[in-house]
Amino acid sequence: MDISLRAKTHLTIVTILAVGLLCACGSQAIPPTSPSDEPPGPSEITTTPPDEPSTSQTQDKSPDLLDRVDVVYFHRPQRCPTCLCFEERIRYVVSTYFQNELDSGQMTFGVYNIGDSKNTDIVKKYGAVGSQLFINTVKDGTDHIGDIQDIWSWSCRTNKAGFDQQVKSVIDQSLKGEE
């Protein structure tokens, strides 16, 4: 059965739109960020890499207190407005609601460009491929890494308060040991 010319045209248009949507975050319309272009985070956020405990965490504490929650956000070198919103809002939530946990070492926070060669080990550890939020609940020295795919449906750009609440909730659950 032959597909009419009109149907072929519609199929072509739908295919082009689908590919365009899938490639939006890799678009060159927004220039790639370099380390000097990274948006500055609040200076009070501790960004100890999750796979390297700080010396304050390892001194004068019993091993059971080394358990922690690592909040890790990865991004691509090219960043779309939604990906930039993710980082901005996650930084806001962490600095606003979890400063005590950061200060105590109960929680760490890091932002990593997957295109930067210095981040190769942590990118491999988490299996990051793009703009992704991971929550790693470390229990008895064992990683329990969760890829929070839901951030894509939390409407970061149109409902910042709702997005913030969702991120806060996920972190709270991890801190309580509810993976």
PDB file of N, CA and C in Angstrom, residues 4-75:
ATOM      1  N   SER A   4       0.646   8.214   0.681  1.00  0.00           N
ATOM      2  CA  SER A   4       0.474   9.406  -0.146  1.00  0.00           C
ATOM      3  C   SER A   4       1.588  10.413   0.123  1.00  0.00           C
ATOM      4  N   LEU A   5       1.784  11.313  -0.806  1.00  0.00           N
ATOM      5  CA  LEU A   5       2.793  12.355  -0.689  1.00  0.00           C
ATOM      6  C   LEU A   5       2.550  13.201   0.557  1.00  0.00           C
ATOM      7  N   ARG A   6       1.297  13.476   0.840  1.00  0.00           N
ATOM      8  CA  ARG A   6       0.955  14.279   2.020  1.00  0.00           C
ATOM      9  C   ARG A   6       1.358  13.564   3.309  1.00  0.00           C
ATOM     10  N   ALA A   7       1.091  12.278   3.389  1.00  0.00           N
ATOM     11  CA  ALA A   7       1.459  11.501   4.570  1.00  0.00           C
ATOM     12  C   ALA A   7       2.983  11.450   4.727  1.00  0.00           C
ATOM     13  N   LYS A   8       3.700  11.295   3.626  1.00  0.00           N
ATOM     14  CA  LYS A   8       5.169  11.277   3.677  1.00  0.00           C
ATOM     15  C   LYS A   8       5.703  12.621   4.185  1.00  0.00           C
ATOM     16  N   THR A   9       5.098  13.709   3.719  1.00  0.00           N
ATOM     17  CA  THR A   9       5.506  15.046   4.149  1.00  0.00           C
ATOM     18  C   THR A   9       5.281  15.218   5.648  1.00  0.00           C
ATOM     19  N   HIS A  10       4.127  14.800   6.132  1.00  0.00           N
ATOM     20  CA  HIS A  10       3.826  14.902   7.565  1.00  0.00           C
ATOM     21  C   HIS A  10       4.789  14.059   8.383  1.00  0.00           C
ATOM     22  N   LEU A  11       5.085  12.856   7.917  1.00  0.00           N
ATOM     23  CA  LEU A  11       6.027  11.978   8.609  1.00  0.00           C
ATOM     24  C   LEU A  11       7.410  12.624   8.671  1.00  0.00           C
ATOM     25  N   THR A  12       7.833  13.242   7.584  1.00  0.00           N
ATOM     26  CA  THR A  12       9.130  13.919   7.550  1.00  0.00           C
ATOM     27  C   THR A  12       9.164  15.077   8.548  1.00  0.00           C
ATOM     28  N   ILE A  13       8.113  15.865   8.577  1.00  0.00           N
ATOM     29  CA  ILE A  13       8.049  17.008   9.507  1.00  0.00           C
ATOM     30  C   ILE A  13       8.080  16.527  10.954  1.00  0.00           C
ATOM     31  N   VAL A  14       7.306  15.496  11.265  1.00  0.00           N
ATOM     32  CA  VAL A  14       7.279  14.960  12.634  1.00  0.00           C
ATOM     33  C   VAL A  14       8.651  14.426  13.017  1.00  0.00           C
ATOM     34  N   THR A  15       9.309  13.742  12.104  1.00  0.00           N
ATOM     35  CA  THR A  15      10.645  13.209  12.375  1.00  0.00           C
ATOM     36  C   THR A  15      11.632  14.343  12.647  1.00  0.00           C
ATOM     37  N   ILE A  16      11.590  15.375  11.850  1.00  0.00           N
ATOM     38  CA  ILE A  16      12.498  16.514  12.037  1.00  0.00           C
ATOM     39  C   ILE A  16      12.241  17.178  13.384  1.00  0.00           C
ATOM     40  N   LEU A  17      10.983  17.370  13.741  1.00  0.00           N
ATOM     41  CA  LEU A  17      10.664  17.972  15.040  1.00  0.00           C
ATOM     42  C   LEU A  17      11.136  17.094  16.195  1.00  0.00           C
ATOM     43  N   ALA A  18      10.948  15.793  16.085  1.00  0.00           N
ATOM     44  CA  ALA A  18      11.379  14.881  17.154  1.00  0.00           C
ATOM     45  C   ALA A  18      12.892  14.921  17.327  1.00  0.00           C
ATOM     46  N   VAL A  19      13.630  14.883  16.237  1.00  0.00           N
ATOM     47  CA  VAL A  19      15.091  14.950  16.316  1.00  0.00           C
ATOM     48  C   VAL A  19      15.514  16.288  16.904  1.00  0.00           C
ATOM     49  N   GLY A  20      14.854  17.352  16.512  1.00  0.00           N
ATOM     50  CA  GLY A  20      15.177  18.679  17.054  1.00  0.00           C
ATOM     51  C   GLY A  20      14.982  18.745  18.553  1.00  0.00           C
ATOM     52  N   LEU A  21      13.882  18.179  19.047  1.00  0.00           N
ATOM     53  CA  LEU A  21      13.632  18.166  20.489  1.00  0.00           C
ATOM     54  C   LEU A  21      14.670  17.340  21.234  1.00  0.00           C
ATOM     55  N   LEU A  22      15.029  16.198  20.668  1.00  0.00           N
ATOM     56  CA  LEU A  22      16.013  15.340  21.331  1.00  0.00           C
ATOM     57  C   LEU A  22      17.404  15.974  21.374  1.00  0.00           C
ATOM     58  N   CYS A  23      17.699  16.810  20.414  1.00  0.00           N
ATOM     59  CA  CYS A  23      19.023  17.422  20.336  1.00  0.00           C
ATOM     60  C   CYS A  23      19.074  18.819  20.951  1.00  0.00           C
ATOM     61  N   ALA A  24      18.011  19.293  21.550  1.00  0.00           N
ATOM     62  CA  ALA A  24      17.932  20.665  22.039  1.00  0.00           C
ATOM     63  C   ALA A  24      19.058  21.020  22.991  1.00  0.00           C
ATOM     64  N   CYS A  25      19.421  20.139  23.896  1.00  0.00           N
ATOM     65  CA  CYS A  25      20.468  20.458  24.865  1.00  0.00           C
ATOM     66  C   CYS A  25      21.855  20.460  24.245  1.00  0.00           C
ATOM     67  N   GLY A  26      22.023  19.891  23.087  1.00  0.00           N
ATOM     68  CA  GLY A  26      23.312  19.896  22.415  1.00  0.00           C
ATOM     69  C   GLY A  26      23.412  21.000  21.384  1.00  0.00           C
ATOM     70  N   SER A  27      22.411  21.852  21.333  1.00  0.00           N
ATOM     71  CA  SER A  27      22.354  22.914  20.343  1.00  0.00           C
ATOM     72  C   SER A  27      23.517  23.891  20.505  1.00  0.00           C
ATOM     73  N   GLN A  28      24.041  24.359  19.387  1.00  0.00           N
ATOM     74  CA  GLN A  28      25.111  25.344  19.427  1.00  0.00           C
ATOM     75  C   GLN A  28      24.552  26.753  19.581  1.00  0.00           C
ATOM     76  N   ALA A  29      23.229  26.896  19.687  1.00  0.00           N
ATOM     77  CA  ALA A  29      22.632  28.218  19.835  1.00  0.00           C
ATOM     78  C   ALA A  29      23.088  28.881  21.125  1.00  0.00           C
ATOM     79  N   ILE A  30      23.377  28.091  22.122  1.00  0.00           N
ATOM     80  CA  ILE A  30      23.911  28.610  23.371  1.00  0.00           C
ATOM     81  C   ILE A  30      25.376  28.214  23.408  1.00  0.00           C
ATOM     82  N   PRO A  31      26.291  29.166  23.512  1.00  0.00           N
ATOM     83  CA  PRO A  31      27.703  28.829  23.430  1.00  0.00           C
ATOM     84  C   PRO A  31      28.127  27.911  24.576  1.00  0.00           C
ATOM     85  N   PRO A  32      29.121  27.041  24.304  1.00  0.00           N
ATOM     86  CA  PRO A  32      29.611  26.165  25.351  1.00  0.00           C
ATOM     87  C   PRO A  32      30.172  26.964  26.514  1.00  0.00           C
ATOM     88  N   THR A  33      30.010  26.426  27.705  1.00  0.00           N
ATOM     89  CA  THR A  33      30.588  27.090  28.865  1.00  0.00           C
ATOM     90  C   THR A  33      31.990  26.563  29.086  1.00  0.00           C
ATOM     91  N   SER A  34      32.844  27.418  29.543  1.00  0.00           N
ATOM     92  CA  SER A  34      34.177  26.990  29.950  1.00  0.00           C
ATOM     93  C   SER A  34      34.232  27.171  31.456  1.00  0.00           C
ATOM     94  N   PRO A  35      35.252  26.630  32.127  1.00  0.00           N
ATOM     95  CA  PRO A  35      35.285  26.790  33.575  1.00  0.00           C
ATOM     96  C   PRO A  35      35.122  28.235  34.027  1.00  0.00           C
ATOM     97  N   SER A  36      35.645  29.190  33.254  1.00  0.00           N
ATOM     98  CA  SER A  36      35.514  30.584  33.664  1.00  0.00           C
ATOM     99  C   SER A  36      34.095  31.113  33.438  1.00  0.00           C
ATOM    100  N   ASP A  37      33.312  30.416  32.588  1.00  0.00           N
ATOM    101  CA  ASP A  37      31.941  30.836  32.320  1.00  0.00           C
ATOM    102  C   ASP A  37      30.931  30.171  33.240  1.00  0.00           C
ATOM    103  N   GLU A  38      31.380  29.250  34.075  1.00  0.00           N
ATOM    104  CA  GLU A  38      30.468  28.542  34.965  1.00  0.00           C
ATOM    105  C   GLU A  38      29.730  29.551  35.826  1.00  0.00           C
ATOM    106  N   PRO A  39      28.435  29.365  36.027  1.00  0.00           N
ATOM    107  CA  PRO A  39      27.726  30.281  36.907  1.00  0.00           C
ATOM    108  C   PRO A  39      28.267  30.143  38.322  1.00  0.00           C
ATOM    109  N   PRO A  40      28.570  31.255  38.974  1.00  0.00           N
ATOM    110  CA  PRO A  40      29.135  31.160  40.316  1.00  0.00           C
ATOM    111  C   PRO A  40      28.092  30.647  41.285  1.00  0.00           C
ATOM    112  N   GLY A  41      28.513  29.748  42.136  1.00  0.00           N
ATOM    113  CA  GLY A  41      27.613  29.237  43.163  1.00  0.00           C
ATOM    114  C   GLY A  41      27.779  30.056  44.417  1.00  0.00           C
ATOM    115  N   PRO A  42      26.837  29.952  45.324  1.00  0.00           N
ATOM    116  CA  PRO A  42      26.991  30.644  46.591  1.00  0.00           C
ATOM    117  C   PRO A  42      28.272  30.183  47.267  1.00  0.00           C
ATOM    118  N   SER A  43      29.023  31.115  47.805  1.00  0.00           N
ATOM    119  CA  SER A  43      30.336  30.769  48.347  1.00  0.00           C
ATOM    120  C   SER A  43      30.257  29.849  49.551  1.00  0.00           C
ATOM    121  N   GLU A  44      29.095  29.786  50.199  1.00  0.00           N
ATOM    122  CA  GLU A  44      28.993  28.955  51.391  1.00  0.00           C
ATOM    123  C   GLU A  44      28.750  27.483  51.087  1.00  0.00           C
ATOM    124  N   ILE A  45      28.507  27.113  49.834  1.00  0.00           N
ATOM    125  CA  ILE A  45      28.263  25.706  49.518  1.00  0.00           C
ATOM    126  C   ILE A  45      29.586  24.956  49.488  1.00  0.00           C
ATOM    127  N   THR A  46      29.626  23.839  50.199  1.00  0.00           N
ATOM    128  CA  THR A  46      30.789  22.974  50.180  1.00  0.00           C
ATOM    129  C   THR A  46      30.670  22.075  48.965  1.00  0.00           C
ATOM    130  N   THR A  47      31.717  22.027  48.157  1.00  0.00           N
ATOM    131  CA  THR A  47      31.656  21.199  46.963  1.00  0.00           C
ATOM    132  C   THR A  47      32.702  20.101  47.011  1.00  0.00           C
ATOM    133  N   THR A  48      32.831  19.463  48.153  1.00  0.00           N
ATOM    134  CA  THR A  48      33.739  18.345  48.261  1.00  0.00           C
ATOM    135  C   THR A  48      33.262  17.260  47.306  1.00  0.00           C
ATOM    136  N   PRO A  49      34.134  16.785  46.400  1.00  0.00           N
ATOM    137  CA  PRO A  49      33.691  15.733  45.504  1.00  0.00           C
ATOM    138  C   PRO A  49      33.192  14.535  46.308  1.00  0.00           C
ATOM    139  N   PRO A  50      32.091  13.931  45.875  1.00  0.00           N
ATOM    140  CA  PRO A  50      31.497  12.839  46.636  1.00  0.00           C
ATOM    141  C   PRO A  50      32.415  11.655  46.850  1.00  0.00           C
ATOM    142  N   ASP A  51      33.367  11.410  45.955  1.00  0.00           N
ATOM    143  CA  ASP A  51      34.221  10.254  46.135  1.00  0.00           C
ATOM    144  C   ASP A  51      35.472  10.568  46.953  1.00  0.00           C
ATOM    145  N   GLU A  52      35.564  11.785  47.477  1.00  0.00           N
ATOM    146  CA  GLU A  52      36.707  12.164  48.288  1.00  0.00           C
ATOM    147  C   GLU A  52      36.235  12.854  49.561  1.00  0.00           C
ATOM    148  N   PRO A  53      36.129  12.115  50.691  1.00  0.00           N
ATOM    149  CA  PRO A  53      35.692  12.770  51.918  1.00  0.00           C
ATOM    150  C   PRO A  53      36.688  13.836  52.352  1.00  0.00           C
ATOM    151  N   SER A  54      36.166  14.931  52.883  1.00  0.00           N
ATOM    152  CA  SER A  54      37.048  15.992  53.352  1.00  0.00           C
ATOM    153  C   SER A  54      37.747  15.531  54.618  1.00  0.00           C
ATOM    154  N   THR A  55      38.843  16.188  54.969  1.00  0.00           N
ATOM    155  CA  THR A  55      39.586  15.778  56.161  1.00  0.00           C
ATOM    156  C   THR A  55      38.754  15.971  57.406  1.00  0.00           C
ATOM    157  N   SER A  56      37.846  16.965  57.406  1.00  0.00           N
ATOM    158  CA  SER A  56      37.011  17.155  58.588  1.00  0.00           C
ATOM    159  C   SER A  56      36.057  15.989  58.774  1.00  0.00           C
ATOM    160  N   GLN A  57      35.721  15.274  57.686  1.00  0.00           N
ATOM    161  CA  GLN A  57      34.844  14.127  57.796  1.00  0.00           C
ATOM    162  C   GLN A  57      35.584  12.908  58.332  1.00  0.00           C
ATOM    163  N   THR A  58      36.866  12.833  58.117  1.00  0.00           N
ATOM    164  CA  THR A  58      37.594  11.632  58.480  1.00  0.00           C
ATOM    165  C   THR A  58      38.271  11.732  59.830  1.00  0.00           C
ATOM    166  N   GLN A  59      38.339  12.907  60.401  1.00  0.00           N
ATOM    167  CA  GLN A  59      39.000  13.070  61.679  1.00  0.00           C
ATOM    168  C   GLN A  59      37.977  13.106  62.807  1.00  0.00           C
ATOM    169  N   ASP A  60      38.297  12.455  63.912  1.00  0.00           N
ATOM    170  CA  ASP A  60      37.512  12.516  65.149  1.00  0.00           C
ATOM    171  C   ASP A  60      36.059  12.075  64.975  1.00  0.00           C
ATOM    172  N   LYS A  61      35.772  11.185  64.036  1.00  0.00           N
ATOM    173  CA  LYS A  61      34.417  10.678  63.874  1.00  0.00           C
ATOM    174  C   LYS A  61      34.477   9.169  63.757  1.00  0.00           C
ATOM    175  N   SER A  62      33.490   8.511  64.337  1.00  0.00           N
ATOM    176  CA  SER A  62      33.446   7.065  64.224  1.00  0.00           C
ATOM    177  C   SER A  62      32.984   6.686  62.819  1.00  0.00           C
ATOM    178  N   PRO A  63      33.310   5.467  62.353  1.00  0.00           N
ATOM    179  CA  PRO A  63      32.977   5.080  60.981  1.00  0.00           C
ATOM    180  C   PRO A  63      31.499   5.194  60.645  1.00  0.00           C
ATOM    181  N   ASP A  64      30.592   4.939  61.591  1.00  0.00           N
ATOM    182  CA  ASP A  64      29.170   5.016  61.267  1.00  0.00           C
ATOM    183  C   ASP A  64      28.718   6.447  60.973  1.00  0.00           C
ATOM    184  N   LEU A  65      29.479   7.442  61.403  1.00  0.00           N
ATOM    185  CA  LEU A  65      29.130   8.830  61.107  1.00  0.00           C
ATOM    186  C   LEU A  65      29.640   9.282  59.734  1.00  0.00           C
ATOM    187  N   LEU A  66      30.394   8.431  59.054  1.00  0.00           N
ATOM    188  CA  LEU A  66      30.891   8.802  57.738  1.00  0.00           C
ATOM    189  C   LEU A  66      29.813   8.654  56.667  1.00  0.00           C
ATOM    190  N   ASP A  67      28.708   7.979  57.003  1.00  0.00           N
ATOM    191  CA  ASP A  67      27.612   7.875  56.047  1.00  0.00           C
ATOM    192  C   ASP A  67      27.134   9.279  55.698  1.00  0.00           C
ATOM    193  N   ARG A  68      26.768   9.447  54.430  1.00  0.00           N
ATOM    194  CA  ARG A  68      26.404  10.777  53.969  1.00  0.00           C
ATOM    195  C   ARG A  68      25.529  10.670  52.731  1.00  0.00           C
ATOM    196  N   VAL A  69      25.039  11.791  52.311  1.00  0.00           N
ATOM    197  CA  VAL A  69      24.284  11.896  51.065  1.00  0.00           C
ATOM    198  C   VAL A  69      25.067  12.842  50.156  1.00  0.00           C
ATOM    199  N   ASP A  70      25.373  12.360  48.955  1.00  0.00           N
ATOM    200  CA  ASP A  70      26.058  13.167  47.955  1.00  0.00           C
ATOM    201  C   ASP A  70      25.042  13.624  46.919  1.00  0.00           C
ATOM    202  N   VAL A  71      24.897  14.927  46.763  1.00  0.00           N
ATOM    203  CA  VAL A  71      24.029  15.503  45.739  1.00  0.00           C
ATOM    204  C   VAL A  71      24.959  15.925  44.609  1.00  0.00           C
ATOM    205  N   VAL A  72      24.765  15.320  43.445  1.00  0.00           N
ATOM    206  CA  VAL A  72      25.705  15.513  42.340  1.00  0.00           C
ATOM    207  C   VAL A  72      24.923  15.886  41.086  1.00  0.00           C
ATOM    208  N   TYR A  73      25.269  17.038  40.505  1.00  0.00           N
ATOM    209  CA  TYR A  73      24.620  17.481  39.272  1.00  0.00           C
ATOM    210  C   TYR A  73      25.660  17.521  38.157  1.00  0.00           C
ATOM    211  N   PHE A  74      25.346  16.881  37.049  1.00  0.00           N
ATOM    212  CA  PHE A  74      26.215  16.879  35.874  1.00  0.00           C
ATOM    213  C   PHE A  74      25.555  17.697  34.769  1.00  0.00           C
ATOM    214  N   HIS A  75      26.404  18.316  33.940  1.00  0.00           N
ATOM    215  CA  HIS A  75      25.889  19.038  32.778  1.00  0.00           C
ATOM    216  C   HIS A  75      26.827  18.864  31.603  1.00  0.00           C
TER     217      HIS A  75
END
